[in-house]
Structures are given as C-alpha cells and as structure tokens.
Short mmCIF file of C-alpha atoms and ligand atoms in Angstrom, two decimals:
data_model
loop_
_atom_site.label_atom_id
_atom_site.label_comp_id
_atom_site.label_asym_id
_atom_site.label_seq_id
_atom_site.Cartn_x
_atom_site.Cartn_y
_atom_site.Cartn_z
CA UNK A 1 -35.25 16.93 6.50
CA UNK A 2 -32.50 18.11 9.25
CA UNK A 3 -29.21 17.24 7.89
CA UNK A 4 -27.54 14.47 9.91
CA UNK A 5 -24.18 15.42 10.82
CA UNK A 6 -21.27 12.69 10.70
CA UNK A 7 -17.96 12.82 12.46
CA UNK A 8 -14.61 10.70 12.48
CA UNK A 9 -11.51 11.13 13.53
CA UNK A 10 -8.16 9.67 12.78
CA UNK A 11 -5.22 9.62 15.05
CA UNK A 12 -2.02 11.16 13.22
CA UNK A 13 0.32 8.18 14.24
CA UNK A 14 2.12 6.66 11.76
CA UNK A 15 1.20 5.56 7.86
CA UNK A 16 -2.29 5.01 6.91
CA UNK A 17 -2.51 1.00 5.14
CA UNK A 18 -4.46 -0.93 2.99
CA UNK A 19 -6.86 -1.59 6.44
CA UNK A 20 -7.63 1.86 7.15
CA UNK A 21 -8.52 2.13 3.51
CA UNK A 22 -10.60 -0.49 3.37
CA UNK A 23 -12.49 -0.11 6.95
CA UNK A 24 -12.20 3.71 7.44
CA UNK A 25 -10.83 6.03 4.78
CA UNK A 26 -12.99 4.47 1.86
CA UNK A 27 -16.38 4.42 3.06
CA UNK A 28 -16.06 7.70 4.65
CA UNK A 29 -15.25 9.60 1.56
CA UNK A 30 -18.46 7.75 -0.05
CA UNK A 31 -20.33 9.02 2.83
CA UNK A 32 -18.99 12.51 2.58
CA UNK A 33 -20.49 12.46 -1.36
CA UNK A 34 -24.22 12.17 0.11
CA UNK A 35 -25.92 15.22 0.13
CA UNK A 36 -27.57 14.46 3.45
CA UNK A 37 -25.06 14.64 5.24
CA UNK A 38 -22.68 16.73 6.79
CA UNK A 39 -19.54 15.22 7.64
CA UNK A 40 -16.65 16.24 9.69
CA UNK A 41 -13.10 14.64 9.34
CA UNK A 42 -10.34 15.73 11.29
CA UNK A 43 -6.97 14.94 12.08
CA UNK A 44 -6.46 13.62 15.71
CA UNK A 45 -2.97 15.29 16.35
CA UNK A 46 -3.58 15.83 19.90
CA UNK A 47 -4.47 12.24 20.93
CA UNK A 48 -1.57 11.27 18.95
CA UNK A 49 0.39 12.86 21.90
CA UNK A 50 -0.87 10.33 24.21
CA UNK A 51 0.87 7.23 22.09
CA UNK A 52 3.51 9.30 20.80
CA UNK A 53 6.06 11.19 22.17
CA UNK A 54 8.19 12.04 18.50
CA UNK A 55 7.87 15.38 17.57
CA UNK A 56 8.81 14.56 13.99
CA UNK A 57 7.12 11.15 13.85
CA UNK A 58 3.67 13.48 14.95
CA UNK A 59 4.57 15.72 12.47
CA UNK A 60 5.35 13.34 9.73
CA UNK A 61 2.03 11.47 10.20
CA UNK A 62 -0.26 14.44 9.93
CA UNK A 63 0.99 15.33 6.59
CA UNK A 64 0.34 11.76 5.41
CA UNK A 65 -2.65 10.93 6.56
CA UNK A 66 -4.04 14.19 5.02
CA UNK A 67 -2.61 13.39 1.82
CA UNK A 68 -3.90 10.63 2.12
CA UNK A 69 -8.02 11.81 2.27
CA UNK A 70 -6.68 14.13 -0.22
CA UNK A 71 -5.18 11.66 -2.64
CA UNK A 72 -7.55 9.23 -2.59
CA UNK A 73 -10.27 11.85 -3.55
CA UNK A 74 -12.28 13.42 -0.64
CA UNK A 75 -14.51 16.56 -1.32
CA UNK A 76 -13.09 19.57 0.84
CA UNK A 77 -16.47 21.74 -0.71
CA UNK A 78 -18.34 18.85 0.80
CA UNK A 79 -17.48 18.11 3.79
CA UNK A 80 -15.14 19.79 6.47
CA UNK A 81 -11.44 18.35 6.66
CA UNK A 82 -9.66 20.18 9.84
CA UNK A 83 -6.70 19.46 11.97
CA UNK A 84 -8.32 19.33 15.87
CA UNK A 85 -5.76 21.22 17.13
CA UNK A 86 -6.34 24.06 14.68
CA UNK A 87 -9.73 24.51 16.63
CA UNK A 88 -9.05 25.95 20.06
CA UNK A 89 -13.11 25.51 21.28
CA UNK A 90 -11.81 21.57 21.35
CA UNK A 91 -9.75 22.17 24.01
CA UNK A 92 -11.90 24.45 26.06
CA UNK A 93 -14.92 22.02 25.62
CA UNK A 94 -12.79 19.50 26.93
CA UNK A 95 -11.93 21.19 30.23
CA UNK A 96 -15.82 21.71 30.81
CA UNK A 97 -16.44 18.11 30.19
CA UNK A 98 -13.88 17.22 32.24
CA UNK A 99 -15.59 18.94 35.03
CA UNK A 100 -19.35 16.93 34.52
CA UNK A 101 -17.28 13.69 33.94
CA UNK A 102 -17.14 10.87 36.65
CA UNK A 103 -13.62 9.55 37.64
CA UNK A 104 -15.16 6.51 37.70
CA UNK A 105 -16.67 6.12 34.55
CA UNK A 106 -13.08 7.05 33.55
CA UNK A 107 -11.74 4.00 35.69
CA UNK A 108 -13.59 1.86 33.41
CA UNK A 109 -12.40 2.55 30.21
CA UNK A 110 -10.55 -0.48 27.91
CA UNK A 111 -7.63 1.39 27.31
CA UNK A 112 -6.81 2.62 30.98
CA UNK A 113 -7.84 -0.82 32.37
CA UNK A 114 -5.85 -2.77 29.87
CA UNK A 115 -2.32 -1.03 30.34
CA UNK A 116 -3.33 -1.10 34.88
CA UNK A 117 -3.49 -4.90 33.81
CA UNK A 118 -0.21 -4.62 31.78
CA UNK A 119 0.94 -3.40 34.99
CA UNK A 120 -0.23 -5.93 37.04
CA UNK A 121 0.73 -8.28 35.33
CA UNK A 122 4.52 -7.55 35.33
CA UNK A 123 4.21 -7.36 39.49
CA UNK A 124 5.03 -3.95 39.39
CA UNK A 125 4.63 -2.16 42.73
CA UNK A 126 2.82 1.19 41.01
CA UNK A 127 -0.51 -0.13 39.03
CA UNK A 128 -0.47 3.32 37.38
CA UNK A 129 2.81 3.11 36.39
CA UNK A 130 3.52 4.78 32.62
CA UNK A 131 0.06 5.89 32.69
CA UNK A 132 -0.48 9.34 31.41
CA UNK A 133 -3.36 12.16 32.43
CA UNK A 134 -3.69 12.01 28.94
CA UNK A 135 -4.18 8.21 27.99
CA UNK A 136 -6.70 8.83 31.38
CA UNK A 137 -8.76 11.29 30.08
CA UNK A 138 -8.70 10.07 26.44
CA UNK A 139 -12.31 10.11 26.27
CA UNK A 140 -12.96 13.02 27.25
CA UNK A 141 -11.15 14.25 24.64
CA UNK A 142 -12.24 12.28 22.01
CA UNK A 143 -16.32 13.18 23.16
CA UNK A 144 -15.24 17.00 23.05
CA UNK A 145 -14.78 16.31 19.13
CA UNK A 146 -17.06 14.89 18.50
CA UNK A 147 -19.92 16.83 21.11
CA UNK A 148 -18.16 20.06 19.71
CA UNK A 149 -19.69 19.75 16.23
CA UNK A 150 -22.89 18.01 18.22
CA UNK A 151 -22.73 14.76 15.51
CA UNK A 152 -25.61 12.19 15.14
CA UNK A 153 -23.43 9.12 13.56
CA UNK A 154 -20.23 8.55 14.61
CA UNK A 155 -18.26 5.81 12.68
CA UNK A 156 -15.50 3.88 14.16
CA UNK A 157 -14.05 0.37 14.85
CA UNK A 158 -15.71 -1.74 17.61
CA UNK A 159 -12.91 -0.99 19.83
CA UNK A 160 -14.11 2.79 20.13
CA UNK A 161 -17.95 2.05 20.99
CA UNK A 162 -17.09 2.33 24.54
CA UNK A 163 -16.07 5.90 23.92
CA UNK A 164 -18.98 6.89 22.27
CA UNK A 165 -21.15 5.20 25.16
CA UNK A 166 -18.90 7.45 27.58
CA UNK A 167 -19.66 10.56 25.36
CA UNK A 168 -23.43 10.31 25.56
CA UNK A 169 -22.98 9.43 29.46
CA UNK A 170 -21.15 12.91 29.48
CA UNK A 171 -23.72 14.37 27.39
CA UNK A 172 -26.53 13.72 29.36
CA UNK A 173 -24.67 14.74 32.58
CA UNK A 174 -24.27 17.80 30.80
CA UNK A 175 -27.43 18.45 29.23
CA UNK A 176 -29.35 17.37 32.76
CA UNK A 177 -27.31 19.85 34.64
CA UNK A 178 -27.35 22.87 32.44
CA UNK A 179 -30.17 22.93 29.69
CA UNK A 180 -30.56 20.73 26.19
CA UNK A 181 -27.42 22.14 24.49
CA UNK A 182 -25.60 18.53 22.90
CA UNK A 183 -27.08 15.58 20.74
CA UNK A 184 -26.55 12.41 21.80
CA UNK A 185 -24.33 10.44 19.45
CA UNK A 186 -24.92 7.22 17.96
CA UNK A 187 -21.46 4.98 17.05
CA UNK A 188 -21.65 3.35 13.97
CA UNK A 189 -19.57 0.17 13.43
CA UNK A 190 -19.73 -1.05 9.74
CA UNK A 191 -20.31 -5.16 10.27
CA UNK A 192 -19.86 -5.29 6.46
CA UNK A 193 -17.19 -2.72 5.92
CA UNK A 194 -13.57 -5.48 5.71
CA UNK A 195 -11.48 -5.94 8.23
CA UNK A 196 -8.30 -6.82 6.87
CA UNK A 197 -5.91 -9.47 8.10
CA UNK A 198 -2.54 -8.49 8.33
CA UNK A 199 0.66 -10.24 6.89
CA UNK A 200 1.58 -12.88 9.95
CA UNK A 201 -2.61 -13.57 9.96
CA UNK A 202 -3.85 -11.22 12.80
CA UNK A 203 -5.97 -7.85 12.24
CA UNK A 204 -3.81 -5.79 10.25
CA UNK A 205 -2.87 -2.95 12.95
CA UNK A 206 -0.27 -0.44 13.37
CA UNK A 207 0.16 -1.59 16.81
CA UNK A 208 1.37 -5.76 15.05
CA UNK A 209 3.63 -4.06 12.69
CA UNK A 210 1.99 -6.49 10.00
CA UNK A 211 0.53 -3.90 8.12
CA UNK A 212 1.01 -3.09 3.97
CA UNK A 213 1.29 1.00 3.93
CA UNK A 214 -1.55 2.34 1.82
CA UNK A 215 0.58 4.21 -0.78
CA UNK A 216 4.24 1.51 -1.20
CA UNK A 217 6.33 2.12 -4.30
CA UNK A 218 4.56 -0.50 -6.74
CA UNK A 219 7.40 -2.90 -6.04
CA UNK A 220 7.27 -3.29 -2.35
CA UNK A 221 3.44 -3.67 -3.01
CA UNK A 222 3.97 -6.79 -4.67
CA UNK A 223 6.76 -7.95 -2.26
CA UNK A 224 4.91 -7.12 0.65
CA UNK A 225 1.28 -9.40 -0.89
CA UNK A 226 3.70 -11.94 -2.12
CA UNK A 227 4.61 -12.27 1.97
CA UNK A 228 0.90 -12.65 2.63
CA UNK A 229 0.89 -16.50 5.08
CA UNK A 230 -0.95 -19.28 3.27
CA UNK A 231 -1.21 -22.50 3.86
CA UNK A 232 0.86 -25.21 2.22
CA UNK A 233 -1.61 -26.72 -0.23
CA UNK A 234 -0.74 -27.68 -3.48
CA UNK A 235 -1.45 -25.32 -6.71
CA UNK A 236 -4.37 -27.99 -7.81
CA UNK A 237 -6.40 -28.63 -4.53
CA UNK A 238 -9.68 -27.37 -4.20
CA UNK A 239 -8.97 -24.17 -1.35
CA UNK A 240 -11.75 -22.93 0.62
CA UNK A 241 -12.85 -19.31 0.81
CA UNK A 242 -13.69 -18.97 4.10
CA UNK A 243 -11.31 -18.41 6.49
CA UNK A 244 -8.61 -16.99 3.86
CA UNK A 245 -6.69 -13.58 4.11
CA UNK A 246 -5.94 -13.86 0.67
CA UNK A 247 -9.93 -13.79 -0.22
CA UNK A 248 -10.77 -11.23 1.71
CA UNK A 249 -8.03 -8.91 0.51
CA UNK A 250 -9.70 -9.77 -2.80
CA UNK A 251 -13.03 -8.91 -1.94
CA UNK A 252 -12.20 -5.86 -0.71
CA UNK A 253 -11.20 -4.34 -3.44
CA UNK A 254 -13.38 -6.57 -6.61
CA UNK A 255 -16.39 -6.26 -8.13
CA UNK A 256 -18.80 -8.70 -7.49
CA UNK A 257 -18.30 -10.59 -10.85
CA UNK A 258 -14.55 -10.80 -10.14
CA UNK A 259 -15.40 -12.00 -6.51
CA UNK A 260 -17.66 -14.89 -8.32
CA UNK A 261 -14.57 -15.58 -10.58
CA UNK A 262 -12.08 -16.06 -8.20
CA UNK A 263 -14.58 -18.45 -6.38
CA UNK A 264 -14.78 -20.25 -8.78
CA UNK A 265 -10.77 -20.39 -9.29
CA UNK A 266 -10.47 -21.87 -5.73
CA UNK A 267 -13.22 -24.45 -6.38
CA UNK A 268 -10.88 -25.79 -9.07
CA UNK A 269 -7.93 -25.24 -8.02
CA UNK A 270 -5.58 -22.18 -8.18
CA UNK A 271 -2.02 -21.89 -6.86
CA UNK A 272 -1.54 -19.46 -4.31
CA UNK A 273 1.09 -17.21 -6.19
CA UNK A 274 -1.50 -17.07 -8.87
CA UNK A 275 -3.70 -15.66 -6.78
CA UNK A 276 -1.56 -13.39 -5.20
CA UNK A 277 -0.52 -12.06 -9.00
CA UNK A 278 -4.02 -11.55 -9.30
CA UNK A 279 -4.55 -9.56 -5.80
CA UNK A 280 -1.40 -7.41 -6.49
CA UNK A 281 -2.80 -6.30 -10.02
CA UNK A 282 -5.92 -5.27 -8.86
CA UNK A 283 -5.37 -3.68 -5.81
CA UNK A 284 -2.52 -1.69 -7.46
CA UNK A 285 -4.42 -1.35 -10.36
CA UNK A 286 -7.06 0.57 -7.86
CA UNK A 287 -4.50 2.43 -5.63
CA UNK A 288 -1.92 3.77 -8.88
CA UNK A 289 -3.25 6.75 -9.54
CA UNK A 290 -4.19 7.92 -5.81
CA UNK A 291 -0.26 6.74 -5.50
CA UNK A 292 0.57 9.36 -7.72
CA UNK A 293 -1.74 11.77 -6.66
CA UNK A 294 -0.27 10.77 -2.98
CA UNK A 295 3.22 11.65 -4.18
CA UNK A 296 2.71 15.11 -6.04
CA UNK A 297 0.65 16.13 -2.45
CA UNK A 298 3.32 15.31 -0.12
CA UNK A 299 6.36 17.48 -1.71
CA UNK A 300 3.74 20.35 -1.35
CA UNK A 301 2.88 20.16 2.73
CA UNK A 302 2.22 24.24 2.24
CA UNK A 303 -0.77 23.31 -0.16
CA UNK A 304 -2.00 20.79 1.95
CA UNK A 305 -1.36 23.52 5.45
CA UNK A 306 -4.24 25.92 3.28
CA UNK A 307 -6.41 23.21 2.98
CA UNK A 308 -6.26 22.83 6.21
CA UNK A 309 -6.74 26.05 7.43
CA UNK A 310 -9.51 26.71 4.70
CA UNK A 311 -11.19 23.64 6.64
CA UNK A 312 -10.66 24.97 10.25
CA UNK A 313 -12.14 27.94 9.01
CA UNK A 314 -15.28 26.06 8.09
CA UNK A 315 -15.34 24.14 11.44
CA UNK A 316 -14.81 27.19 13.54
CA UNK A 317 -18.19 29.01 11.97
CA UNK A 318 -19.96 26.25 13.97
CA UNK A 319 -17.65 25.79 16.90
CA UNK A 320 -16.93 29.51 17.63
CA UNK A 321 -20.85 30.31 18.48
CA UNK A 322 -21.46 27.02 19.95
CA UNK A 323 -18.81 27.50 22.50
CA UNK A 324 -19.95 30.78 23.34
CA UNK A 325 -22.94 29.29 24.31
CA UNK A 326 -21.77 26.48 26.18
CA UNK A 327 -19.56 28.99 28.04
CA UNK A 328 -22.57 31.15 29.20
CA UNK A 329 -24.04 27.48 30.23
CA UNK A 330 -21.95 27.06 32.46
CA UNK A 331 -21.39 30.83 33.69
CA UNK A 332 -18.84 31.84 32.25
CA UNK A 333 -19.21 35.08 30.33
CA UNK A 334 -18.31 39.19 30.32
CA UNK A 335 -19.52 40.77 33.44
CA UNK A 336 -22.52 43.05 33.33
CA UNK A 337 -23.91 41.69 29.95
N1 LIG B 401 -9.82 7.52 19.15
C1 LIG B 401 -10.02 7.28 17.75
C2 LIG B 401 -9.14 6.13 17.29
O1 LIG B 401 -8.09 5.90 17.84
C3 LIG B 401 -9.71 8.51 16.94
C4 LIG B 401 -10.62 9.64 17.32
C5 LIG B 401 -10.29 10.73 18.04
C6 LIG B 401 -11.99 9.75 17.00
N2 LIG B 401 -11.38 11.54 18.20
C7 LIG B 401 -12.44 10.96 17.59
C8 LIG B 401 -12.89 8.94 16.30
C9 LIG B 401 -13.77 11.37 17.47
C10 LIG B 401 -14.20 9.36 16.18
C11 LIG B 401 -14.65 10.58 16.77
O2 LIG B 401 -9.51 5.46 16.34
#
C-alpha cells in the first residue's frame, strides 16, 4: 500500500491551551504513531507574520509550541517536525502558485471578506483598510505547505476547509496547465475530536482571551477551572450533561468508565466545585509530567533549534527534488540542459 501522507500546521502565535490539545495537538501525535502514515508537522512562523507584528512575541511562540509537540511526546524518528520557514522551496512554491491563482477566488476567502466587512461596518471610506498582501494571499501560502510535501489528509478545524478547497482549486489549475505534478488534498475535520468551551462559555480561542494555557503552574490550573461559568444550581439537583462545559472538559480527558461515573454523579446530584475538584485532578493528573517535561525543554531552546533543523533536513530530501521539478514545469531551469 502507498503510504498516505498527512500534514498540519500550527501558527506560532501565542501559547498553545488545553483546546489545541484536545482538538489538534493530541490526536495528531496518535496519528503520527501509525505506521501508515507519513506525517508532516510544522511550525507556521511565517503566517504568524500576518496576525503578528512582535518580533519577540513570534519568537517566543515558536519555542513553545515546539516544546510543546515535544513535551507532550511526539516521535521526531516518525514523523517530520520542521519550522516552514527553515524550508526555502515553501516560499518559492508559493510565488508559482501565486501566479496560477485567481484574484477572485482570493476575493472570496472568510478571512479577507470578514475583516472588508469589519471595515464596512465601521463606515470607513477605504474597504481595504488594515488589510495586508499577506492576510490576502494567506491561502496561497498555506496550500504551498501543504502542496509542497503533496499531502493526501489534511487535518484542521472547520474554519480552514475553505483553504483546503482553495488549495485543490490551485492544484488543478496547476496540474491542468503544466502536467500531473500535485495530489489533491482532502481536509479532514475531526466531528468527534472536542471542541472545548472556553472560560466565559464560548469556543475556547486565542482570539476570546478565555483560554487555560496548556502547560499553567499546577496552581493557576486549578484557579483558572475553578473560574470555569456554571450555572447557579444547588449542590443536590439533578444537572444535565448536555449542554455543560464542565462535562465536556471531563470527557476530554476520561476514560470511558470515569465518563459513566461522573454521569451518574450529575444524575444524583453533585455540587459544581466537586466536580470541578474532580476535573482539575485529572486533567492535571494527565498534563504533570508533560508539564515537567515542558519546563526542562524550554530553558534548552538550542536543543529544541537541532531538532528542528534535524527535521528540516528530513523535509528538504522531499522538497529540494520536488521543487526542482516544479521549476522545470514551469520553465524555469539552467540554460542549455
Ligand atoms: N492556517 C492554519 C491555522 O491557522 C495553520 C496552517 C498553516 C496550516 N499552514 C497550514 C494548517 C497547512 C494545515 C496545513 O490553523
């Protein structure tokens, strides 16, 4: 059987939390243990520059989030664990894609169209106004990454299967222009992977602020959970599980007998600092030694820099040949040859 290849990639801004764990982090390393598979996990450092304009916060953020996949276990032998801008063929694909891509396919993506609205919206006279080349072209970008490495299954939250839809459209463009040289990607959005809900009650997200950070001292853990919003009903009424932030932090992280347990707890009655005791202890219980793990990595950014580079090593024996070929595609190669 061909190995399927799978690709994700996470944008170095800011801390990684208990919902990129849960929805992201976590089932990719599982993935990256099957031996079908290849997978390909990179840090996003250049679309971080279209969000973020802090050197140091950009900075700052790609050392975590790679001790984080380090920390919490994932298999550099296994799979390959680069930084994107440590692979120049990225940024070269991306100008030829560029070139195939529609403006007005462009036009139409969420994330342009929601901050022109933004715009209209406050009257002002410039619809454009604030909007980057960069935050334009996003997903162009973002199918360079993942056409570079030509991936089968790419898996991502719902609100990037637009941009995988815009990657095959570039695809095929390319492909019907000049010659069968990328797979067409399939997104893959986890319906059963959590989605967590964040302290105030919305999606936990970076962008709400109501996130818990992945790797909190212990104590701030258990503030932060203890802050979780519940309703006000009394320790000995019946709660329902549906519905119930609390719950689903639970399940997240329980087996399925302590799932069935805690049911059964909010059948009969349980107050809700009980179960938020209860959440704290197992999900620190979980994280503690990753935590520590987490810690030791992070004082040593030069050990974590050779992984890196051991990784974009690894990428580049695909992406160095590949892009010589995509470069004669298109015509550009040594004169006379
Ligand atoms: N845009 C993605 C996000 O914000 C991150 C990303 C960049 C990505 N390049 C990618 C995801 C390639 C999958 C494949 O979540």
């Amino acid at each position: 059987m061909h190995k399927q290849t799978v690709l994700t990639g996470i944008t170095t801004t800011g801390t990684p939390h208990l919902g990129n764990y849960v929805g992201a982090i976590r089932p990719a390393i599982e993935a990256s243990r099957d031996a079908h598979v290849n997978s390909y996990y990179f840090l996003a450092d250049f679309h971080a520059l279209i969000k973020c304009h802090d050197p140091a916060k950009v900075h700052q953020s790609a050392l975590e989030v790679a001790a984080t996949w380090l920390a919490l276990g994932l298999d550099v032998e296994k799979s390959v664990f680069y930084r994107q801008s440590d692979i120049p063929e990225i940024t070269e694909l991306t100008w030829i894609l560029t070139c195939v891509t529609a403006k007005g396919l462009m036009n139409r993506a969420h994330a342009y169209k929601a901050a022109v609205q933004l715009n209209e919206e406050e009257k002002s006279t410039d619809p454009d106004k604030g909007i980057s080349m960069g935050l334009y072209s996003y997903p162009v970008l973002m199918a360079a990454d993942i056409l570079m490495f030509n991936a089968n299954t790419v898996p991502v939250g719902r609100d990037q299967v637009q941009h995988l839809e815009m990657t095959r459209d570039i695809a095929q463009r390319f492909n019907h222009h000049f010659g069968e040289h990328f797979v067409l990607p399939e997104a893959r959005v986890d319906e059963s992977t959590a989605v967590l809900t964040g302290l105030d009650g919305r999606k936990m997200s970076k962008s709400y602020n109501n996130y818990i950070p992945l790797f909190v001292p212990e104590k701030n853990l258990r503030k932060l959970i203890m802050k979780i919003v519940t309703n006000s009903q009394a320790p000995e009424e019946p709660k329902a599980t549906t519905n119930c932030a609390l719950f689903d932090m639970y399940k997240a992280f329980a087996t399925s007998e302590q799932v069935a347990d805690m049911a059964a707890k909010f059948a009969t009655g349980i107050g809700w600092g009980q179960v938020k005791q209860e959440l704290f202890e197992l999900v620190n219980g979980q994280l503690h030694d990753a935590r520590e793990q987490y810690a030791e990595l992070v004082k040593h950014p030069a050990h974590i820099e050779s992984i890196l580079r051991q990784g974009a090593v690894k990428a580049r024996e695909y992406s160095v040949p590949f892009m010589h070929k995509i470069r004669r595609a298109v015509g550009i190669a040594p004169l006379g040859a």
